[in-house]
Coordinates of C-alpha atoms in Angstrom, one line a residue:
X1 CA 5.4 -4.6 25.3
X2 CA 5.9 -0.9 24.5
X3 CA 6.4 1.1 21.4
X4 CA 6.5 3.9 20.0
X5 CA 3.4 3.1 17.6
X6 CA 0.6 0.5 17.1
X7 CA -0.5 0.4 13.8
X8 CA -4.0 -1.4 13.5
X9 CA -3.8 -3.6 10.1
X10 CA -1.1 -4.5 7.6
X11 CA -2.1 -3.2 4.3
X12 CA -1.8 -0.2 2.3
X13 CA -2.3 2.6 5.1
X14 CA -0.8 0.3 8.1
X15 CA 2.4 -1.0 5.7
X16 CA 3.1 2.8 4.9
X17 CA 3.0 4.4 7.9
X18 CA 5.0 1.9 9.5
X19 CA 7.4 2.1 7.6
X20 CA 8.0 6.2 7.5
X21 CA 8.0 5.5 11.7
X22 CA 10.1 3.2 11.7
X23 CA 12.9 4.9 9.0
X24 CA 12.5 7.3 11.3
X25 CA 14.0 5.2 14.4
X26 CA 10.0 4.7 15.9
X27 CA 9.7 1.7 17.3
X28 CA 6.4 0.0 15.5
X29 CA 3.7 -2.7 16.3
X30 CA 1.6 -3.7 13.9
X31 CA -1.1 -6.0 14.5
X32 CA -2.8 -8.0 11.3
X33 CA -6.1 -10.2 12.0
X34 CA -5.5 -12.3 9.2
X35 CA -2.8 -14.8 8.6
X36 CA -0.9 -12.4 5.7
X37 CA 0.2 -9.1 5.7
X38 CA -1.2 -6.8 2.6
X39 CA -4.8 -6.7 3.1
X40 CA -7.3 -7.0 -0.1
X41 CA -3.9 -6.1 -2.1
X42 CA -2.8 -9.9 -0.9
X43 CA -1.6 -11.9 -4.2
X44 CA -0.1 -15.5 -4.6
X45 CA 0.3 -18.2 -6.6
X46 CA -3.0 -20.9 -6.8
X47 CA -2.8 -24.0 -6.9
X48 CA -2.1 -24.6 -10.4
X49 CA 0.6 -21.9 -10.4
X50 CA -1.2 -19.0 -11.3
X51 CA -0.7 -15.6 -9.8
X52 CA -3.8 -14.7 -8.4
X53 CA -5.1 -11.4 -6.7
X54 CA -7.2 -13.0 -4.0
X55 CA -9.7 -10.4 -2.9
X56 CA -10.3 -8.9 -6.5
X57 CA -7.7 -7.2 -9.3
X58 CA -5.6 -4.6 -8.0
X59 CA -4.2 -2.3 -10.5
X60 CA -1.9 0.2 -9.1
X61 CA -2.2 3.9 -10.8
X62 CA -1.5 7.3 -9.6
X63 CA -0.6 10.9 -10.3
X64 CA 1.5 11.3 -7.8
X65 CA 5.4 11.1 -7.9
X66 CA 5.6 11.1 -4.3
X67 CA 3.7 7.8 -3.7
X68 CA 5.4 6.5 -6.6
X69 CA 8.5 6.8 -5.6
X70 CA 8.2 5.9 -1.8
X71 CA 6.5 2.7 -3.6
X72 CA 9.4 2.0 -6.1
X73 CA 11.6 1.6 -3.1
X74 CA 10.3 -1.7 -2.5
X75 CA 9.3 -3.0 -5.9
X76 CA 9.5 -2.7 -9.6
X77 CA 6.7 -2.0 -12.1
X78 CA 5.1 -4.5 -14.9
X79 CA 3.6 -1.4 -17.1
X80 CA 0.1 -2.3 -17.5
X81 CA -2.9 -0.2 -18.8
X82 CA -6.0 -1.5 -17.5
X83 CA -8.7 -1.7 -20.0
X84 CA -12.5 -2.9 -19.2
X85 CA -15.3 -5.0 -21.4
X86 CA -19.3 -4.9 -20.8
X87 CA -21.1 -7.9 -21.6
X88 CA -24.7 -6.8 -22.7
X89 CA -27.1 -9.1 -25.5
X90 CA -24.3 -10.9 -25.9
X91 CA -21.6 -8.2 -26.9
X92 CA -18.9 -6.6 -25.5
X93 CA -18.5 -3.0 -25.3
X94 CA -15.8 -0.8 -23.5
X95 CA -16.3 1.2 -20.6
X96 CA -16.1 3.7 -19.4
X97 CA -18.2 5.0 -22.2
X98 CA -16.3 6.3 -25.4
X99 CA -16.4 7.1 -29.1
X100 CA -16.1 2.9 -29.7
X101 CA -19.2 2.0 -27.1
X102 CA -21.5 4.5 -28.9
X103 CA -20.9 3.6 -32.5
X104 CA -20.7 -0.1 -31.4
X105 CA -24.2 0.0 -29.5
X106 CA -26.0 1.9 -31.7
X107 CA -24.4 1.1 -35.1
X108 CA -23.3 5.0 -35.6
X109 CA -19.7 6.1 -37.4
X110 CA -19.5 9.4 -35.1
X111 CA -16.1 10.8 -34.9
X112 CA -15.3 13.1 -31.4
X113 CA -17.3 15.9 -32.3
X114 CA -20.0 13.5 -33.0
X115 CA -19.6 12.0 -30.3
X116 CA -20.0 14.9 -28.0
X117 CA -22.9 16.1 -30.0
X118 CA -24.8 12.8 -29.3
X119 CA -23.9 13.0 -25.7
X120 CA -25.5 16.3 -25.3
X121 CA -28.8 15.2 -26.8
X122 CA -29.3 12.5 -24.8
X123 CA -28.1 13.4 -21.2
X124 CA -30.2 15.6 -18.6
X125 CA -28.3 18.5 -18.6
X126 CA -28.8 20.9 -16.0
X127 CA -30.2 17.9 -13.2
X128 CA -28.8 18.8 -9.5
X129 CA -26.6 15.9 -8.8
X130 CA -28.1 14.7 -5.8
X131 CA -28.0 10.8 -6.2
X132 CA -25.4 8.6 -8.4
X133 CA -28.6 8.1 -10.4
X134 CA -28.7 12.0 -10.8
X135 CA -24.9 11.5 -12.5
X136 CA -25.3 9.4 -14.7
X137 CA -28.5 10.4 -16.1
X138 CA -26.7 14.0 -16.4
X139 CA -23.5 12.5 -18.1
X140 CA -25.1 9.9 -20.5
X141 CA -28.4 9.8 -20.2
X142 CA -31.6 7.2 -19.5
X143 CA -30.6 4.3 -22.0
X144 CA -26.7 4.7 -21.3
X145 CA -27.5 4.2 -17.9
X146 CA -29.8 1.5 -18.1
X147 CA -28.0 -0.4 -20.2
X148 CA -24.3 -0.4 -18.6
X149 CA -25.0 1.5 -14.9
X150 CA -28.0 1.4 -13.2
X151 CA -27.7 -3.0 -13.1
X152 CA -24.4 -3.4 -12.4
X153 CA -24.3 -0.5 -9.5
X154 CA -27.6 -2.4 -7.9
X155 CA -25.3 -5.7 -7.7
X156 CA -22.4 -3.9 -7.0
X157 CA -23.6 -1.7 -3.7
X158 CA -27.0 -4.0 -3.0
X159 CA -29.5 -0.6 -3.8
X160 CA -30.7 1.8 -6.7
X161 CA -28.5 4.5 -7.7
X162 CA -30.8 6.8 -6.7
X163 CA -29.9 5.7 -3.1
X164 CA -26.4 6.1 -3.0
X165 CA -24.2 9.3 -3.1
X166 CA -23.2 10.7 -6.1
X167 CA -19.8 10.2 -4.8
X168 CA -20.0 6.7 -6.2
X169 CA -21.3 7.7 -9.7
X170 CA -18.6 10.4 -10.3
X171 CA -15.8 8.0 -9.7
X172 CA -16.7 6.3 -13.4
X173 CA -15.8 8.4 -16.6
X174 CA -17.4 9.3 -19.5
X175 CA -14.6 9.6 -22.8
X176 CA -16.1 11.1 -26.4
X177 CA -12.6 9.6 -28.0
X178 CA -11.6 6.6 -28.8
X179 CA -9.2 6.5 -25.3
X180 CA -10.6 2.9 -23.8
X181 CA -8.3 2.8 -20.7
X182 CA -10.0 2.3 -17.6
X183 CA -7.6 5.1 -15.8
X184 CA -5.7 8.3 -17.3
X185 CA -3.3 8.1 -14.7
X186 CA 0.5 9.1 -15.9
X187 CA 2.1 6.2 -14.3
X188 CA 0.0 2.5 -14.4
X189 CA 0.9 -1.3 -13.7
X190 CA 1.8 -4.0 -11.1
X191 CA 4.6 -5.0 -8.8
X192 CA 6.7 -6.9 -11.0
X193 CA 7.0 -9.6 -8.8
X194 CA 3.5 -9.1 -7.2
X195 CA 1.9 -7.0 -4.1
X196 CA 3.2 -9.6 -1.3
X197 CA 6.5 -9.2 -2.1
X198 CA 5.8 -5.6 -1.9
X199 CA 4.5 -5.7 1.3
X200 CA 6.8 -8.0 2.6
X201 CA 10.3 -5.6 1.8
X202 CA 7.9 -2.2 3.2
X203 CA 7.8 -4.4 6.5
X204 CA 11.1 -5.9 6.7
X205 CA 12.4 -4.0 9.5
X206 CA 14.3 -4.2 12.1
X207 CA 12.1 -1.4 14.4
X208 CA 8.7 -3.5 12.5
X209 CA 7.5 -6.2 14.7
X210 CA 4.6 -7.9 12.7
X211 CA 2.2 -9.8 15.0
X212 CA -0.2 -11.9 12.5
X213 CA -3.6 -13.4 13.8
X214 CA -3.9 -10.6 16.1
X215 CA -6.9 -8.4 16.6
X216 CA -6.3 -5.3 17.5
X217 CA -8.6 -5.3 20.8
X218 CA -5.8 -8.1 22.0
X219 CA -2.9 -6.3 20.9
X220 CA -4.3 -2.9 22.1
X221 CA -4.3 -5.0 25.7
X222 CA -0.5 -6.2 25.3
X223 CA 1.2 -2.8 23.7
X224 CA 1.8 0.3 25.5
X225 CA 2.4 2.7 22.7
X226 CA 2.6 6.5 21.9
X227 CA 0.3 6.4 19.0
X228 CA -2.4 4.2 17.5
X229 CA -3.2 4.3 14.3
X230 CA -6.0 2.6 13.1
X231 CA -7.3 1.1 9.7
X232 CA -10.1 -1.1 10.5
X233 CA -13.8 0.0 10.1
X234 CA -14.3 3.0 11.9
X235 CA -17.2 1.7 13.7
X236 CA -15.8 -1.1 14.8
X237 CA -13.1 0.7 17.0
X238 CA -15.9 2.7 18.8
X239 CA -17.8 -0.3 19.7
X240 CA -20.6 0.4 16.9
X241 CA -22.1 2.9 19.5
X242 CA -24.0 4.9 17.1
X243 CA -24.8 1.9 15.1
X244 CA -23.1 0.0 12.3
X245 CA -22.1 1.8 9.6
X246 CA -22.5 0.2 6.4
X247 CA -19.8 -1.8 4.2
X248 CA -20.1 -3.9 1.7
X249 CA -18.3 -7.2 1.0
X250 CA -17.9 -9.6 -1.6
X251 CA -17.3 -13.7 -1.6
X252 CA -14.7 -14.5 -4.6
X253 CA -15.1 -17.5 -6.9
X254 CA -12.1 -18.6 -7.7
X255 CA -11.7 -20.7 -11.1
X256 CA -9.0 -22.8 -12.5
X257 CA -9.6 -23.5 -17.0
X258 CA -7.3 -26.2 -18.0
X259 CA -5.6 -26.0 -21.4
X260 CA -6.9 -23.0 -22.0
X261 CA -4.7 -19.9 -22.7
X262 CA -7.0 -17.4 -22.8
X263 CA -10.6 -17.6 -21.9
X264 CA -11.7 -13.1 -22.0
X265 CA -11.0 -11.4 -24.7
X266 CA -9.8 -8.4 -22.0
X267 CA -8.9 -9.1 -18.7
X268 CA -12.1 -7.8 -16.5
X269 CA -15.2 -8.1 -17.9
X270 CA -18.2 -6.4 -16.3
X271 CA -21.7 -8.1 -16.2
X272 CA -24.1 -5.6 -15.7
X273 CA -27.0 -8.0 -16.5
X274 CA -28.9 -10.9 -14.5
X275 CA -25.5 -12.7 -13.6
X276 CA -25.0 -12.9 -10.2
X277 CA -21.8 -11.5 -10.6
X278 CA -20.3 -8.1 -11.1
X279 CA -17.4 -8.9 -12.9
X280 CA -14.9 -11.2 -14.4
X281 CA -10.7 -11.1 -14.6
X282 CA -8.3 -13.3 -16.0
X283 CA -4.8 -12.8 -14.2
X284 CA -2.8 -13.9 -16.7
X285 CA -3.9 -11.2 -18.9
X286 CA -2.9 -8.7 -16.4
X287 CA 0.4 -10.2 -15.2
X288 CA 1.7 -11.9 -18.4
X289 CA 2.8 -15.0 -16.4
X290 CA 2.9 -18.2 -19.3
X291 CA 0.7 -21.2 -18.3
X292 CA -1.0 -23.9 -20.0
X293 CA -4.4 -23.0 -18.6
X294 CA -5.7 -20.0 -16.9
X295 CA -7.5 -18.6 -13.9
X296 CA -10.6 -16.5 -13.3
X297 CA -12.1 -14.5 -10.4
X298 CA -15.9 -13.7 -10.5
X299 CA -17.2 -11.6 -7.8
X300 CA -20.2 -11.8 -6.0
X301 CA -21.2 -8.9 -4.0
X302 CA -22.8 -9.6 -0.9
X303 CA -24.2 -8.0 2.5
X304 CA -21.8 -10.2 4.7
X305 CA -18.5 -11.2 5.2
X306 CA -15.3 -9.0 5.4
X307 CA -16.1 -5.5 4.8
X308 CA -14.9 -4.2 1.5
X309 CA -16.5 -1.2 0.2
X310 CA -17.8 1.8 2.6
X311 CA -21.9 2.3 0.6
X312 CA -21.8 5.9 1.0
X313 CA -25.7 6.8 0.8
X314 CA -27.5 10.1 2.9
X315 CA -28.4 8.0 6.4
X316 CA -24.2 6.6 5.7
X317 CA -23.2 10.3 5.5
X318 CA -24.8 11.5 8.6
X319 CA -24.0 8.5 10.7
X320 CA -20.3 8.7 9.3
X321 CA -19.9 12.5 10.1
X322 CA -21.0 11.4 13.8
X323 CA -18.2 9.0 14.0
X324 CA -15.9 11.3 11.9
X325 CA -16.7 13.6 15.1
X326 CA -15.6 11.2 17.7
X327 CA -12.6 9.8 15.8
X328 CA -11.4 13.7 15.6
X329 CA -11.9 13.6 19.7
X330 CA -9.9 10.5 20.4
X331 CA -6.6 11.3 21.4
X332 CA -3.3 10.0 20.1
X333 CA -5.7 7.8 17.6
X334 CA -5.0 8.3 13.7
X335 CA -7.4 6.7 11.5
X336 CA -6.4 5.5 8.0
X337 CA -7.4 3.5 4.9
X338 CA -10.6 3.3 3.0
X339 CA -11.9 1.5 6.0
X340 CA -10.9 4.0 8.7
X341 CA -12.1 7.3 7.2
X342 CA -15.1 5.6 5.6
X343 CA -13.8 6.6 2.0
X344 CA -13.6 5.1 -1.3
X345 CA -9.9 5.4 -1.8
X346 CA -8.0 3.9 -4.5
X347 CA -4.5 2.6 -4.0
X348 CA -2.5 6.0 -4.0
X349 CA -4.6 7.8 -2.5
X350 CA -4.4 5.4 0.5
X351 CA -0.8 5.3 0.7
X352 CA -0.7 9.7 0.2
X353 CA -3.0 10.2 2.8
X354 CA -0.4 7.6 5.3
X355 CA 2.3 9.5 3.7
X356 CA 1.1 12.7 5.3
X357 CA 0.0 11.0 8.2
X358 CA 3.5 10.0 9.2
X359 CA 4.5 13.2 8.5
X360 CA 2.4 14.9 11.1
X361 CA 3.3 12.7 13.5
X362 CA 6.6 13.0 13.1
X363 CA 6.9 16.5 13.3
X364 CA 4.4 17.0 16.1
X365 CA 6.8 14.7 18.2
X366 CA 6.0 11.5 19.3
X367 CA 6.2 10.2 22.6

């Protein structure tokens, strides 16, 4: 078979640059492993009915009207604001930290300026931000951190904060006001209809062929193309030849609550405590579907399985540079997604940096 491109994985980064290549009359392979287009982003209906996000909640925010508007092509919007609960001694408490978590916790009535004031006393001003451990302390300080932070990272990435990059750390705000959104992001929600139909209109067309259950070895073997591009773990496509890098992954509990209409009193709940879970979501609560009962997710974080989550800590860093070096050496080989370029990318950011991708391509001619 040949084509103009071979696109390794149909999620985010795959599905968007397939489709610019294709618009632009690119003939396009793109080979899935699993049985469903949309990677982690996948959605569907459980068996009682409920839309479900399968691999976790996905909550689409972003700053940037381009990716916006290249997304709005194939979907409308549900507007949803995505708002977070901590479970500690049997309370909940928003995060990211604001005015409402401080008063709450420590039974204060500080306004903003309060608020900031308190803040200042109790963080380590001035600490090089070395670790996550490092960030936090120098954002909220030692009893901030222990309390929401320091636990739930440890489940979360499977090691101390003060063994992971502060990368990780800086991703989670801090507020002084009383603004308990998750993300600031100008435009927030969900595909109105959900992310597989999505995905399915961004690859329905006619210069897409789709080839599901297909590892990318195989298809690599059966496609002579022009360009690859490539979204799977970066080590993976070099054969782990400088040794694995390393990923996280998680194994999703999926649970059905008959006759109940609402079991959270948000929809995610984080449980930074002795749980064996990280957090909990309630779909319904995100998508506004009516049902009689209601379903949950709890994740469990775990060493194995499908790699979710590049754990960027200082060994990570320098191993990832190496292959950062060999990926920039292969030619006609684009690597994408949060898997790819060994990034913690949200959504947007995934489907920009395809976006540009396409772009380069495209006007560096393609074969």
């Amino acid at each position: 078979m040949k084509a103009d491109a071979l696109v390794a994985g149909a999620g985010f980064a795959g599905a968007t640059v397939a489709r610019c290549l294709a618009e632009a009359g690119k003939k396009v392979v793109v080979a899935e492993r699993r049985s469903h287009a949309g990677g982690n982003a996948r959605d569907g209906h459980d068996a009682h009915g409920v839309l479900v996000h399968r691999y976790g909640p996905h909550i689409f925010h972003t700053s940037s009207d381009r990716v916006f508007r290249f997304l709005s092509r194939f979907t409308g919007w549900r507007p949803y604001e995505h708002r977070v609960l901590s479970f500690v001694g049997g309370r909940y408490y928003p995060i990211p930290v604001n005015l409402d978590t401080l008063n709450l916790l420590y039974g204060l009535d500080l306004d903003e300026a309060g608020a900031r004031e308190h803040l200042d006393r109790v963080r380590e001003a001035g600490r090089p931000e070395v670790t996550s451990e490092d960030v936090f302390l120098a954002r909220v300080g030692r009893h901030l951190y222990e309390t929401f932070f320091r636990g739930y990272t440890r489940k979360q990435w499977g090691r101390e904060p003060s063994q992971l990059s502060p990368s990780v750390a800086r991703r989670v705000p801090v507020r002084t006001n009383r603004d308990d959104r998750y993300f600031s992001d100008p435009r927030q929600g969900l595909p109105d209809d959900g992310y597989s139909a999505l995905f399915g209109r961004m690859l329905d067309h006619p210069n897409i062929r789709l080839l599901l259950e297909t590892d990318f070895v195989e298809a690599r073997k059966g496609v002579r193309a022009g360009h690859i591009f490539f979204t799977g773990p970066l080590d993976e496509y070099f054969d782990r030849r400088l040794g694995p890098l390393p990923y996280r992954s998680v194994v999703f509990e999926h649970l059905h609550l008959t006759d109940v209409e609402r079991h959270l009193p948000l929809a995610c709940v984080n449980h930074p405590g002795d749980e064996p879970y990280t957090r909990v979501t309630e779909f319904r609560q995100m998508t506004g579907q009516p049902h009689s009962g209601t379903s949950i997710l709890r994740e469990h974080p775990s060493p194995e399985g499908d790699p979710c989550y590049p754990v960027h800590g200082p060994e990570a860093e320098t191993l990832s540079d190496a292959y950062r070096a060999l990926a920039s050496a292969e030619p006609g080989v684009t690597f994408l997604g949060r898997l790819g370029r060994f990034e913690y990318l949200d959504m947007d950011r995934t489907v920009a940096a395809s976006l540009e991708a396409a772009d380069r391509i495209l006007e560096g001619g393609m074969a």
